[in-house]
Coordinates of C-alpha atoms in Angstrom, one line a residue:
Chain S
M98 CA 0.0 0.0 0.0
A99 CA 1.4 3.4 -0.9
D100 CA -0.9 5.4 1.4
D101 CA -4.5 5.1 2.6
N102 CA -6.1 5.3 -0.8
K103 CA -3.4 4.1 -3.1
V104 CA -2.2 0.6 -4.0
I105 CA 1.1 -0.2 -5.8
I106 CA 0.9 -3.2 -8.2
P107 CA 4.2 -4.5 -9.7
I108 CA 3.6 -5.9 -13.2
G109 CA 6.6 -7.8 -14.6
P110 CA 9.3 -8.3 -15.4
Q111 CA 7.8 -11.7 -15.9
H112 CA 4.0 -11.6 -16.2
P113 CA 1.4 -13.5 -18.2
S114 CA 0.3 -10.3 -20.0
L115 CA 3.8 -9.3 -21.0
D116 CA 5.6 -10.9 -23.9
E117 CA 8.9 -9.5 -23.0
P118 CA 10.8 -8.6 -19.9
A119 CA 9.8 -5.1 -18.6
S120 CA 8.5 -4.0 -15.3
F121 CA 5.6 -1.6 -14.7
T122 CA 5.2 -0.4 -11.1
V123 CA 1.6 0.9 -11.2
T124 CA 0.2 3.1 -8.5
L125 CA -3.5 2.8 -8.4
S126 CA -6.1 5.2 -7.0
G127 CA -9.1 2.9 -6.9
E128 CA -9.1 1.3 -10.3
R129 CA -7.4 4.2 -12.0
V130 CA -3.7 4.4 -12.7
D131 CA -2.1 7.3 -10.8
N132 CA 1.4 6.8 -11.8
V133 CA 3.6 4.2 -13.6
V134 CA 7.3 3.7 -13.3
I135 CA 8.7 1.7 -16.3
G136 CA 11.7 -0.5 -15.8
I137 CA 13.4 -1.8 -19.0
G138 CA 16.8 -3.0 -19.9
Y139 CA 16.5 -6.5 -18.6
N140 CA 17.7 -7.9 -21.8
H141 CA 20.5 -5.5 -22.8
R142 CA 22.8 -7.6 -24.9
G143 CA 25.7 -5.2 -25.5
L144 CA 25.5 -5.5 -29.2
E145 CA 26.9 -2.0 -29.9
K146 CA 30.0 -2.8 -27.9
A147 CA 30.3 -6.2 -29.7
C148 CA 30.2 -4.3 -33.0
E149 CA 33.2 -2.2 -32.2
S150 CA 35.5 -5.2 -32.0
R151 CA 34.3 -6.8 -35.2
T152 CA 34.5 -6.0 -38.9
Y153 CA 31.6 -4.3 -40.7
V154 CA 30.7 -7.6 -42.4
Q155 CA 30.6 -9.4 -39.1
D156 CA 28.5 -6.5 -37.6
L157 CA 25.9 -7.0 -40.3
Y158 CA 25.0 -10.3 -38.7
I159 CA 24.9 -8.7 -35.2
V160 CA 22.8 -5.7 -36.4
E161 CA 20.3 -8.1 -38.1
R162 CA 19.7 -9.6 -34.7
V163 CA 18.9 -6.3 -32.9
C164 CA 15.3 -7.1 -33.5
G165 CA 13.5 -10.4 -34.0
I166 CA 10.8 -8.8 -36.2
C167 CA 12.5 -5.8 -37.9
S168 CA 15.7 -7.5 -38.9
H169 CA 15.6 -6.1 -42.4
S170 CA 15.0 -2.6 -41.1
H171 CA 18.2 -2.6 -39.0
T172 CA 20.4 -4.1 -41.8
S173 CA 18.9 -1.6 -44.2
A174 CA 19.8 1.4 -42.0
F175 CA 23.2 0.0 -41.3
C176 CA 24.0 -0.8 -44.9
M177 CA 22.7 2.7 -46.0
G178 CA 25.1 4.3 -43.4
V179 CA 28.1 2.3 -44.5
E180 CA 27.3 2.9 -48.2
Q181 CA 27.1 6.6 -47.6
L182 CA 30.4 6.6 -45.7
A183 CA 32.1 4.6 -48.5
G184 CA 30.5 6.8 -51.2
V185 CA 28.9 3.8 -52.9
T186 CA 25.8 4.0 -55.0
V187 CA 23.5 1.0 -54.7
P188 CA 22.0 -0.4 -58.0
D189 CA 18.4 0.4 -58.6
R190 CA 17.3 -3.2 -58.7
A191 CA 18.8 -3.8 -55.3
E192 CA 16.9 -0.8 -53.9
Y193 CA 13.6 -2.2 -55.2
I194 CA 14.3 -5.6 -53.8
R195 CA 15.1 -3.9 -50.4
A196 CA 11.8 -2.1 -50.6
I197 CA 9.8 -5.3 -51.4
V198 CA 11.4 -7.1 -48.4
A199 CA 10.9 -4.0 -46.2
E200 CA 7.2 -3.9 -47.0
L201 CA 6.8 -7.7 -46.5
E202 CA 8.4 -7.1 -43.1
R203 CA 5.9 -4.3 -42.3
L204 CA 3.1 -6.7 -43.3
H205 CA 4.2 -9.5 -41.1
S206 CA 5.0 -7.1 -38.2
H207 CA 1.6 -5.4 -38.4
L208 CA -0.2 -8.8 -38.7
L209 CA 1.6 -10.0 -35.7
W210 CA 0.6 -6.9 -33.8
L211 CA -3.0 -7.2 -34.7
G212 CA -3.0 -10.7 -33.4
V213 CA -1.4 -9.6 -30.1
A214 CA -3.9 -6.8 -29.8
G215 CA -6.7 -9.3 -30.3
H216 CA -5.3 -11.6 -27.7
E217 CA -4.9 -8.8 -25.1
I218 CA -8.6 -7.9 -25.4
G219 CA -9.8 -11.5 -25.3
F220 CA -10.5 -11.7 -29.0
D221 CA -8.4 -14.8 -29.7
T222 CA -10.1 -15.6 -33.0
L223 CA -8.6 -12.5 -34.4
F224 CA -5.2 -13.6 -33.0
M225 CA -5.5 -17.0 -34.8
Y226 CA -6.7 -15.5 -38.1
T227 CA -4.0 -12.9 -38.3
W228 CA -1.2 -15.2 -37.2
R229 CA -2.3 -17.7 -39.8
D230 CA -2.1 -14.9 -42.4
R231 CA 1.3 -13.8 -41.1
E232 CA 2.6 -17.3 -41.9
K233 CA 1.9 -16.7 -45.6
V234 CA 4.2 -13.6 -45.4
L235 CA 6.9 -15.5 -43.5
D236 CA 6.7 -18.3 -46.1
L237 CA 7.4 -15.6 -48.8
L238 CA 10.3 -14.3 -46.8
A239 CA 11.7 -17.8 -46.4
A240 CA 11.4 -18.3 -50.1
I241 CA 13.3 -15.1 -50.7
G242 CA 16.0 -15.3 -48.1
G243 CA 15.9 -18.9 -46.8
N244 CA 14.8 -17.9 -43.4
R245 CA 11.6 -16.6 -41.9
I246 CA 12.9 -13.8 -39.6
N247 CA 16.6 -13.1 -40.3
Y248 CA 16.3 -13.3 -44.0
S249 CA 19.8 -11.8 -44.6
V250 CA 18.8 -10.1 -47.9
N251 CA 20.9 -7.0 -47.3
T252 CA 24.6 -6.6 -47.8
F253 CA 26.8 -3.6 -48.3
G254 CA 26.3 -2.3 -51.8
G255 CA 23.0 -4.1 -52.5
V256 CA 21.3 -7.4 -51.8
R257 CA 22.4 -11.0 -51.6
R258 CA 19.4 -12.5 -53.3
D259 CA 18.0 -11.6 -56.7
L260 CA 14.3 -12.2 -57.3
D261 CA 12.9 -13.8 -60.5
E262 CA 9.5 -14.1 -62.2
S263 CA 8.6 -17.2 -60.3
I264 CA 9.0 -15.5 -56.9
F265 CA 7.2 -12.5 -58.2
A266 CA 4.2 -14.7 -59.2
K267 CA 4.2 -16.3 -55.7
I268 CA 4.3 -12.9 -54.0
T269 CA 1.5 -11.6 -56.2
A270 CA -0.7 -14.6 -55.5
T271 CA -0.1 -14.3 -51.8
L272 CA -0.8 -10.6 -51.8
N273 CA -4.1 -11.2 -53.6
E274 CA -5.1 -13.5 -50.8
L275 CA -3.8 -11.2 -48.0
E276 CA -5.6 -8.2 -49.5
K277 CA -8.9 -9.9 -49.1
Q278 CA -8.1 -10.9 -45.5
I279 CA -6.8 -7.4 -44.5
N280 CA -9.9 -5.8 -46.1
Y281 CA -11.9 -8.1 -43.9
Y282 CA -10.0 -6.9 -40.8
L283 CA -10.6 -3.3 -41.8
E284 CA -14.3 -4.0 -42.2
L285 CA -14.2 -5.7 -38.8
A286 CA -12.5 -2.7 -37.1
Q287 CA -15.0 -0.3 -38.7
T288 CA -18.2 -2.3 -38.1
E289 CA -17.7 -4.6 -35.1
L290 CA -19.0 -2.4 -32.3
T291 CA -17.5 -4.5 -29.5
L292 CA -14.1 -4.2 -30.9
K293 CA -14.4 -0.5 -31.5
A294 CA -15.8 0.1 -28.0
R295 CA -13.0 -1.9 -26.4
L296 CA -10.2 0.0 -28.2
S297 CA -11.6 3.5 -28.3
G298 CA -10.8 6.1 -25.7
I299 CA -8.0 4.1 -24.1
G300 CA -4.2 4.6 -24.3
C301 CA -4.8 8.2 -25.4
L302 CA -1.8 10.2 -26.5
S303 CA -2.7 13.6 -28.0
K304 CA -0.9 15.1 -30.9
E305 CA 0.8 17.6 -28.7
D306 CA 1.9 14.9 -26.2
A307 CA 3.0 12.5 -29.0
L308 CA 5.3 15.3 -30.4
K309 CA 6.5 16.3 -26.9
F310 CA 7.4 12.7 -25.9
G311 CA 9.0 11.9 -29.3
A312 CA 6.5 9.2 -30.3
T313 CA 7.1 7.7 -33.7
G314 CA 5.5 5.4 -36.3
P315 CA 1.8 4.3 -36.0
V316 CA 1.6 5.8 -32.5
L317 CA 2.5 9.3 -33.9
R318 CA 0.4 8.9 -37.1
A319 CA -2.6 7.8 -35.1
A320 CA -2.4 11.1 -33.3
G321 CA -2.8 12.9 -36.6
V322 CA 0.8 13.7 -37.5
A323 CA 1.7 12.7 -41.0
Q324 CA 5.3 11.8 -40.3
D325 CA 6.8 8.9 -42.2
I326 CA 10.5 8.8 -43.1
R327 CA 9.6 7.2 -46.5
T328 CA 8.2 10.5 -47.5
A329 CA 9.9 12.9 -45.0
E330 CA 13.3 11.9 -46.2
P331 CA 12.8 9.4 -49.0
Y332 CA 15.6 6.8 -49.3
G333 CA 16.3 3.9 -51.7
A334 CA 13.5 3.0 -54.0
Y335 CA 11.1 5.3 -52.1
K336 CA 12.7 8.2 -53.9
N337 CA 11.0 7.0 -57.1
F338 CA 7.3 6.7 -56.1
E339 CA 4.7 8.2 -53.8
V340 CA 3.9 6.6 -50.4
N341 CA 0.5 7.4 -48.9
V342 CA 1.1 8.3 -45.3
I343 CA -1.7 6.9 -43.2
T344 CA -3.0 9.0 -40.3
H345 CA -5.9 8.9 -37.9
T346 CA -7.3 11.5 -35.5
A347 CA -8.5 9.2 -32.7
A348 CA -5.1 9.3 -30.9
D349 CA -6.0 6.1 -29.0
V350 CA -5.6 2.3 -29.4
F351 CA -8.4 2.2 -32.0
G352 CA -6.6 4.8 -34.1
R353 CA -3.3 2.8 -33.9
T354 CA -5.2 -0.3 -35.0
A355 CA -6.8 1.5 -38.0
V356 CA -3.5 3.0 -39.0
R357 CA -1.7 -0.4 -39.0
I358 CA -4.5 -2.1 -40.9
L359 CA -4.5 0.6 -43.6
E360 CA -0.7 0.6 -43.7
M361 CA -0.8 -3.1 -44.6
L362 CA -3.0 -2.3 -47.6
E363 CA -0.5 0.5 -48.6
S364 CA 2.4 -2.0 -48.2
I365 CA 0.6 -4.4 -50.6
R366 CA 0.2 -1.5 -53.1
I367 CA 3.9 -0.6 -52.8
I368 CA 5.1 -4.2 -53.3
R369 CA 2.9 -4.6 -56.4
H370 CA 4.3 -1.3 -57.8
C371 CA 7.9 -2.4 -57.1
I372 CA 7.3 -5.7 -58.9
K373 CA 5.8 -3.9 -61.9
E374 CA 8.5 -1.3 -62.1
M375 CA 11.4 -3.6 -61.1
P376 CA 14.6 -2.3 -62.9
E377 CA 16.9 -4.7 -64.7
G378 CA 20.6 -4.9 -63.9
A379 CA 23.0 -5.7 -61.2
I380 CA 22.0 -6.2 -57.5
L381 CA 25.4 -5.4 -55.9
A382 CA 28.0 -2.7 -56.0
K383 CA 31.5 -3.2 -54.7
V384 CA 32.2 -1.7 -51.3
P385 CA 35.7 -1.4 -49.9
R386 CA 36.6 -3.5 -46.8
R387 CA 38.1 -0.4 -45.1
I388 CA 35.5 2.4 -44.7
P389 CA 36.8 5.9 -44.9
E390 CA 36.8 8.0 -41.7
G391 CA 33.5 9.9 -41.1
E392 CA 30.2 9.8 -39.4
V393 CA 26.6 9.5 -40.6
I394 CA 23.1 9.5 -39.2
V395 CA 20.6 7.3 -41.1
R396 CA 16.8 7.4 -40.8
M397 CA 14.4 4.9 -42.2
E398 CA 10.8 3.8 -41.5
A399 CA 10.6 0.5 -39.8
P400 CA 7.2 -1.1 -39.0
R401 CA 7.2 0.4 -35.5
G402 CA 8.4 3.8 -36.7
E403 CA 11.6 5.8 -37.2
N404 CA 14.7 3.7 -37.0
I405 CA 17.9 5.7 -36.6
H406 CA 21.5 4.5 -36.8
Y407 CA 24.5 6.6 -36.0
I408 CA 27.8 5.2 -37.4
R409 CA 31.3 6.6 -36.9
S410 CA 34.1 5.1 -39.0
N411 CA 37.8 5.5 -38.4
G412 CA 39.3 4.3 -41.7
T413 CA 39.7 0.7 -40.7
D414 CA 37.5 -2.4 -41.3
K415 CA 35.9 -2.0 -37.9
P416 CA 33.5 0.8 -36.9
D417 CA 34.5 3.2 -34.1
R418 CA 30.9 3.5 -32.9
I419 CA 27.5 2.2 -33.8
R420 CA 24.4 3.5 -32.0
V421 CA 21.0 2.1 -32.8
R422 CA 17.8 3.9 -31.8
A423 CA 15.0 1.5 -32.5
P424 CA 11.5 2.9 -32.7
S425 CA 10.2 1.2 -29.5
E426 CA 12.9 3.2 -27.6
A427 CA 11.2 6.4 -28.7
N428 CA 7.7 5.2 -27.8
W429 CA 8.4 4.3 -24.2
H430 CA 8.3 7.9 -23.0
G431 CA 4.8 8.5 -24.4
M432 CA 3.6 5.2 -23.1
Q433 CA 4.3 6.2 -19.5
H434 CA 2.2 9.3 -20.1
M435 CA -0.7 7.5 -21.8
L436 CA -1.1 5.0 -19.0
K437 CA -1.8 7.7 -16.4
G438 CA -5.6 7.9 -15.7
E439 CA -6.3 4.6 -17.3
Y440 CA -8.2 1.7 -15.8
L441 CA -5.9 -1.1 -14.7
A442 CA -7.8 -3.5 -17.0
D443 CA -6.8 -1.3 -20.0
V444 CA -3.1 -1.3 -19.2
P445 CA -2.1 -4.5 -21.1
I446 CA -3.7 -3.4 -24.4
S447 CA -2.3 0.1 -24.0
I448 CA 1.2 -1.3 -23.5
A449 CA 0.7 -3.6 -26.5
A450 CA -0.6 -0.7 -28.6
I451 CA 2.8 0.8 -29.0
D452 CA 3.9 -2.6 -30.3
P453 CA 6.9 -3.0 -28.1
C454 CA 9.4 -5.2 -29.7
Y455 CA 10.1 -8.9 -28.9
S456 CA 11.9 -11.7 -30.7
C457 CA 10.4 -14.9 -32.1
T458 CA 11.6 -17.8 -34.1
D459 CA 10.1 -20.8 -35.6
R460 CA 12.8 -23.3 -34.8
A461 CA 13.1 -24.4 -31.2
I462 CA 16.3 -26.1 -30.1
T463 CA 15.9 -28.4 -27.1
V464 CA 18.9 -29.5 -25.2
N465 CA 18.3 -33.0 -23.6
S466 CA 19.6 -34.0 -20.2
D467 CA 22.3 -36.1 -21.9
G468 CA 23.6 -33.0 -23.7
T469 CA 22.4 -34.0 -27.2
R470 CA 20.6 -31.4 -29.3
K471 CA 17.5 -31.8 -31.3
V472 CA 16.3 -29.2 -33.8
T473 CA 12.5 -29.2 -34.1
D474 CA 11.0 -27.8 -37.4
W475 CA 7.6 -26.2 -37.9
Q476 CA 5.8 -29.4 -39.0
S477 CA 7.1 -31.3 -36.0
I478 CA 5.9 -28.5 -33.7
R479 CA 2.5 -28.6 -35.3
K480 CA 2.3 -32.4 -35.0
Y481 CA 3.4 -32.2 -31.4
G482 CA 0.6 -29.7 -30.7
I483 CA -2.0 -31.9 -32.4
D484 CA -0.9 -35.0 -30.5
W485 CA -0.9 -33.1 -27.2
Y486 CA -4.6 -32.1 -27.7
K487 CA -5.5 -35.6 -29.1
K488 CA -4.3 -37.2 -25.8
R489 CA -6.7 -34.9 -24.1
G490 CA -9.6 -35.9 -26.3
L491 CA -9.6 -33.1 -28.9
D492 CA -8.6 -34.1 -32.4
M493 CA -7.4 -31.1 -34.5
A494 CA -5.7 -33.1 -37.2
D495 CA -8.5 -32.4 -39.7
I496 CA -8.5 -28.6 -39.4
R497 CA -7.2 -27.1 -42.6
L498 CA -4.9 -24.1 -42.0
E499 CA -5.8 -22.7 -45.5
R500 CA -9.5 -22.2 -44.8
G501 CA -10.6 -18.6 -45.4
V502 CA -12.5 -16.5 -42.9
Chain Q
M27 CA 21.5 28.6 -51.0
S28 CA 20.0 25.5 -49.6
N29 CA 17.6 25.4 -46.7
E30 CA 20.3 23.8 -44.5
E31 CA 22.9 26.4 -45.4
S32 CA 20.5 29.2 -44.5
K33 CA 19.9 27.5 -41.1
V34 CA 23.7 27.3 -40.5
L35 CA 24.1 31.0 -41.4
Q36 CA 21.3 31.9 -39.0
I37 CA 23.0 30.1 -36.2
I38 CA 26.4 31.6 -37.0
S39 CA 24.9 35.1 -37.1
N40 CA 23.6 34.6 -33.6
F41 CA 26.7 32.7 -32.3
P42 CA 29.8 34.1 -34.1
N43 CA 31.9 31.8 -32.0
L44 CA 30.5 28.9 -34.0
D45 CA 31.8 30.2 -37.3
G46 CA 33.7 27.3 -38.9
R47 CA 32.5 24.9 -36.2
I48 CA 29.0 24.1 -37.6
R49 CA 28.4 22.9 -41.1
Q50 CA 26.1 21.1 -43.5
I51 CA 27.7 17.7 -44.1
A52 CA 25.0 16.1 -46.3
P53 CA 21.5 16.9 -47.4
K54 CA 19.3 17.5 -44.4
R55 CA 22.3 17.0 -42.0
I56 CA 23.9 19.8 -40.0
F57 CA 26.7 18.8 -37.6
T58 CA 28.7 20.8 -35.1
D59 CA 32.2 20.3 -33.9
P60 CA 32.5 19.3 -30.2
L61 CA 31.4 22.3 -28.1
E62 CA 32.0 23.3 -24.5
S63 CA 29.1 23.0 -22.1
G64 CA 28.2 26.7 -22.1
E65 CA 28.1 27.2 -25.9
F66 CA 26.3 23.8 -26.3
H67 CA 23.4 24.8 -24.0
Q68 CA 23.1 28.2 -25.6
L69 CA 22.9 26.7 -29.0
V70 CA 20.3 24.1 -27.9
S71 CA 18.1 26.7 -26.2
Y72 CA 18.2 28.8 -29.3
I73 CA 17.4 26.1 -31.8
H74 CA 14.6 24.9 -29.5
D75 CA 13.1 28.3 -28.9
E76 CA 13.8 30.2 -32.1
M77 CA 14.3 27.7 -34.9
G78 CA 11.7 25.1 -34.4
F79 CA 13.9 22.1 -33.6
F80 CA 11.1 20.5 -31.5
R81 CA 12.1 16.9 -31.9
A82 CA 15.0 15.3 -30.0
H83 CA 15.6 11.8 -31.4
H84 CA 18.6 10.6 -29.7
A85 CA 21.7 11.2 -27.5
V86 CA 24.8 9.3 -28.6
G87 CA 27.9 8.8 -26.4
V88 CA 31.3 8.5 -28.0
D89 CA 34.7 7.9 -26.5
D90 CA 37.3 10.4 -27.8
G91 CA 40.2 9.2 -25.7
E92 CA 40.9 11.9 -23.2
N93 CA 37.3 13.3 -23.6
L94 CA 33.8 11.9 -23.9
G95 CA 31.5 13.3 -26.6
F96 CA 27.8 13.4 -26.3
I97 CA 26.0 14.0 -29.6
Y98 CA 22.4 15.2 -29.3
I99 CA 20.3 14.7 -32.5
F100 CA 17.4 17.1 -33.1
S101 CA 15.1 17.8 -36.1
D102 CA 12.6 20.4 -37.2
E103 CA 9.5 20.6 -39.3
D104 CA 11.5 20.3 -42.5
N105 CA 13.1 17.1 -41.1
T106 CA 16.6 18.7 -41.1
I107 CA 18.7 16.9 -38.6
L108 CA 21.0 19.0 -36.4
A109 CA 23.6 17.0 -34.5
A110 CA 25.0 19.1 -31.7
K111 CA 28.0 17.7 -29.9
Q112 CA 29.2 18.4 -26.4
T113 CA 32.6 17.4 -25.2
V114 CA 33.7 16.9 -21.6
P115 CA 36.9 15.6 -20.0
K116 CA 36.7 11.9 -19.2
E117 CA 38.1 12.6 -15.7
N118 CA 35.2 14.9 -14.9
P119 CA 32.3 14.1 -17.3
E120 CA 29.7 16.5 -15.8
I121 CA 26.8 17.6 -18.0
E122 CA 23.4 19.1 -17.6
S123 CA 20.3 17.2 -18.6
L124 CA 18.2 18.4 -21.5
N125 CA 15.3 16.3 -20.2
K126 CA 13.2 19.3 -19.2
L127 CA 13.5 20.9 -22.6
Y128 CA 13.1 17.6 -24.4
P129 CA 11.3 14.8 -22.3
S130 CA 12.0 12.3 -25.1
L131 CA 15.7 12.3 -24.1
L132 CA 15.3 10.7 -20.7
L133 CA 16.2 7.1 -21.6
H134 CA 19.1 8.2 -23.8
E135 CA 20.6 10.4 -21.0
L136 CA 20.2 7.5 -18.6
E137 CA 22.2 5.4 -21.0
L138 CA 24.9 8.0 -21.2
A139 CA 25.2 7.9 -17.4
D140 CA 25.2 4.1 -17.1
L141 CA 27.3 3.1 -20.1
F142 CA 29.7 6.1 -20.4
G143 CA 29.8 7.4 -16.8
A144 CA 28.3 10.8 -17.6
V145 CA 27.4 12.7 -14.4
I146 CA 24.2 14.3 -15.4
S147 CA 22.5 17.0 -13.2
G148 CA 18.8 17.5 -13.5
L149 CA 17.7 13.9 -14.2
P150 CA 14.5 12.7 -12.4
D151 CA 14.8 10.0 -9.8
V152 CA 14.0 6.9 -11.9
P153 CA 15.3 3.3 -12.0
H154 CA 18.7 2.4 -13.4
Y155 CA 18.8 2.0 -17.2
P156 CA 20.0 -0.1 -18.9
L157 CA 22.6 -1.8 -16.6
P158 CA 21.3 -4.2 -13.9
D159 CA 21.3 -3.6 -10.2
G160 CA 24.6 -4.6 -8.6
W161 CA 26.6 -3.5 -11.6
P162 CA 30.1 -2.5 -10.3
E163 CA 30.6 1.2 -9.4
G164 CA 32.8 3.1 -11.8
S165 CA 32.6 0.5 -14.5
Y166 CA 31.4 2.0 -17.8
P167 CA 31.2 -0.6 -20.5
M168 CA 31.0 1.7 -23.5
R169 CA 34.3 3.4 -22.8
K170 CA 37.0 2.1 -25.0
E171 CA 39.2 0.9 -22.2
W172 CA 36.5 -1.3 -20.8
K173 CA 37.0 -4.9 -22.1
P174 CA 34.3 -7.6 -21.7
E175 CA 36.9 -10.3 -21.0
Y176 CA 37.6 -8.7 -17.6
F177 CA 34.0 -8.7 -16.5
N178 CA 32.8 -11.7 -14.4
K179 CA 29.1 -12.2 -14.9
E180 CA 28.8 -14.6 -11.9
T181 CA 30.3 -12.2 -9.3
M182 CA 29.4 -9.0 -11.2
T183 CA 32.9 -7.7 -10.8
Y184 CA 35.2 -6.0 -13.3
E185 CA 38.8 -6.7 -12.6
P186 CA 41.3 -5.8 -15.3
P187 CA 44.9 -6.9 -14.8
E188 CA 47.1 -4.1 -13.2
E189 CA 49.0 -3.3 -16.3
V190 CA 45.7 -2.7 -18.2
Q191 CA 44.5 -0.4 -15.5
K192 CA 47.6 1.6 -15.7
N193 CA 47.8 1.8 -19.5
G194 CA 44.0 2.1 -20.2

């Protein structure tokens, strides 16, 4: 108890409603949040320090692992910075491939978020639908890069994978399916009164406060600010075509939901455009191993917002300093503000609404007690799940994952 | 004259001491040389109050050997980035917080304190970030002389050999 009328509730760092380690010390006045102290940093991995003692090429693999969702965003920013320092121009075809992968990343990130949001408000059907659809995007990324999350498409001077007509056909077919689904989610958000009532008026962050606390991405755009680095400071392929910046005026969790759903439709439009206008030619320019002395600040639009990399080079093959400011880092300040005055029951969805970052992977490695390792693939995990339920009298083997809504 | 050049000129006309120490290094990028605390804070107040640099994105620490550098990254409505650098001696790295002017800098300044050992006045009383409780006093992992091989995760102690301590 804080005083006669106030109760302090510690949430996290390990808590069922949190997907990542963070602590929220919530002071309540009745059911309302009076104050929140956010504790983060439980999983600081020292990646920036690690980068200083490794070469740029080795760092590329570290930077890719800054985020389990936006891996391409971080390598894009890092590559753009190194390319600027080296004075290298990336071939147009590589820029378009980077943009396609970036938009696929935005799609799977927003689908993931929509599922988490559904789960947080007890709408688990939405969670199951969106995560099923996200699998289709991850399958495309696996087909492009050989992996679902760390696709390793970027390298200095361009991309490591060229795309051909067969993959374009596959992307196009999947986008056609996804577009129908996402339009359905849009209709759901606009017409399903329960959903709208649950998400409206909570997690509010006004335009003034969003700017004051440095909010970014869908959180900022849902407060009515048309700020998107793809148009504010166009980079790569985005210099060649228009991007429609999606905004909303609700400035609450519902607004963030609407922005993300509409952004997915915009991503689909951009990918189709990039495939149609895909330039011919090389996908890679030569970049020297030693990067000339200098410093650079790179901005790009990741799914969660503005991603900034500061790179300082010293003329060797190792950077002097790399500093990554991921978008979630910018949104924490505003989140603390938006939770004040909320009902305790709205705290989980309000936290989720900034889409704080967490890692995921499809391949679990189990270490047995005798020290041997076993790598479990997706199909095996699915079979394990089906068998687990079957033992408990529920047979899910006949459920077709491809069934439409 | 580009937009960025005119902003540089406006700053120089108000702060003649910055002539030759602030420049446009790329489109939409203005960088300063490392500045002393007084001139740094005068510049930041001016760009905040008079030039519309309302966004503070980031504060980056750098180890410059004898000195520590703290690079604050701002932007305005045109999305011009201004990177203002402050330099302080490593022996006495005292700086003033900009958190009151730019609340979005809180986490970044906490990082400068934990990882670089910046002694920052004017920060609110908030939990440690990002290093864990029990981290050894006076051990600043982003300084160049700090080597991960001398840190013991089990005992949470940092014990470099004597010759390393002497030579840095």
